[in-house]
Coordinates of N, CA and C in Angstrom, one line a residue:
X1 N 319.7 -34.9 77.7 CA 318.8 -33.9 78.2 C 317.4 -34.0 77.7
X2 N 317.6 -34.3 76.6 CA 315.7 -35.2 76.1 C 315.1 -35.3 76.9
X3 N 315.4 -36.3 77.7 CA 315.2 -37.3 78.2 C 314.0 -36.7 79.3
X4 N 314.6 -35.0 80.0 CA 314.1 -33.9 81.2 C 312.7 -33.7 80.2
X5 N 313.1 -33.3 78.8 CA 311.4 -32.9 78.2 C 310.4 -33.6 78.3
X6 N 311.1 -35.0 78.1 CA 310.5 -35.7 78.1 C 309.4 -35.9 79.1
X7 N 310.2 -36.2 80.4 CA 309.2 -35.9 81.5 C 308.7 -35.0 82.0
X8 N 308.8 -33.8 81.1 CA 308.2 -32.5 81.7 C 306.5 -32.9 81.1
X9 N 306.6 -33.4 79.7 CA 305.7 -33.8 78.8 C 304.6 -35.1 79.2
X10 N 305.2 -35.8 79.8 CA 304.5 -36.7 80.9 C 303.8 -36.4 82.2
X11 N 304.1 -35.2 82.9 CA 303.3 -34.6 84.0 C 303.4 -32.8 83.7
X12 N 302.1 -33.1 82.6 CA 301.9 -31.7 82.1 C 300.9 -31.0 83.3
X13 N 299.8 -32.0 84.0 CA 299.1 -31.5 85.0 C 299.2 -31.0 86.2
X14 N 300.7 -31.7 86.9 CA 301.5 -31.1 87.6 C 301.4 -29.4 87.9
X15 N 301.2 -28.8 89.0 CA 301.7 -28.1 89.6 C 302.8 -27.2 89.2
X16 N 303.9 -26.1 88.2 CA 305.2 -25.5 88.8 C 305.8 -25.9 89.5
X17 N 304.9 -25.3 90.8 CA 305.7 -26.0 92.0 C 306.0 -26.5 93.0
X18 N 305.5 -27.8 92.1 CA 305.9 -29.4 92.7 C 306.5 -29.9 91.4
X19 N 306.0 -29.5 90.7 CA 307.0 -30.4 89.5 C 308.2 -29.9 89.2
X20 N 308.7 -28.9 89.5 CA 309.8 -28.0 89.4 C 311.0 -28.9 90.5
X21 N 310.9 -28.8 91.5 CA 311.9 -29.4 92.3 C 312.2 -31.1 91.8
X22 N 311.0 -31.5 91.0 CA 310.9 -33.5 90.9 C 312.0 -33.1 89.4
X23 N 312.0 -32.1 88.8 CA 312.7 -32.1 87.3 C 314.1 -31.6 87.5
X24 N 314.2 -30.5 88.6 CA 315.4 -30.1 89.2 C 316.5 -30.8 89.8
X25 N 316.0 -31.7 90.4 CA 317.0 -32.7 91.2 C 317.9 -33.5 90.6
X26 N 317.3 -34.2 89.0 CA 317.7 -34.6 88.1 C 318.2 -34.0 87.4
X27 N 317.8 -32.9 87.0 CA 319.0 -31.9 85.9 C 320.0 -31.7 86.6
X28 N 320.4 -31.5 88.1 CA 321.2 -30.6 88.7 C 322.2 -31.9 88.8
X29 N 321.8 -33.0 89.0 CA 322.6 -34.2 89.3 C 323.0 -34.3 87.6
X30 N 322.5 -34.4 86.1 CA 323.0 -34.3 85.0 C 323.9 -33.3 84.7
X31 N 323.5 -32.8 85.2 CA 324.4 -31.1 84.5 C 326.5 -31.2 86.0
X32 N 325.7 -31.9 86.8 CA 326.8 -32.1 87.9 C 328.1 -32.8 87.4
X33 N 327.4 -34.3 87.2 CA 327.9 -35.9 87.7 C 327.7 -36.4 86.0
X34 N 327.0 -35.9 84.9 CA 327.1 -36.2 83.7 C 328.0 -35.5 82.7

């Protein structure tokens, strides 16, 4: 799960919300399928 901060930390300039759904897709699939 690092791994989500990590790229939250990478597109700090980002938008909420646009960056919200690009971080969500991936957690939801981690938290699913991992």
């Amino acid at each position: 799960m690092l791994w989500v901060l990590a790229l939250l930390e990478h597109f700090p300039a980002v938008p909420m919300g646009t960056r919200f759904p690009l971080v969500a897709i991936p957690v939801i699939y981690v938290l699913g399928f991992g």
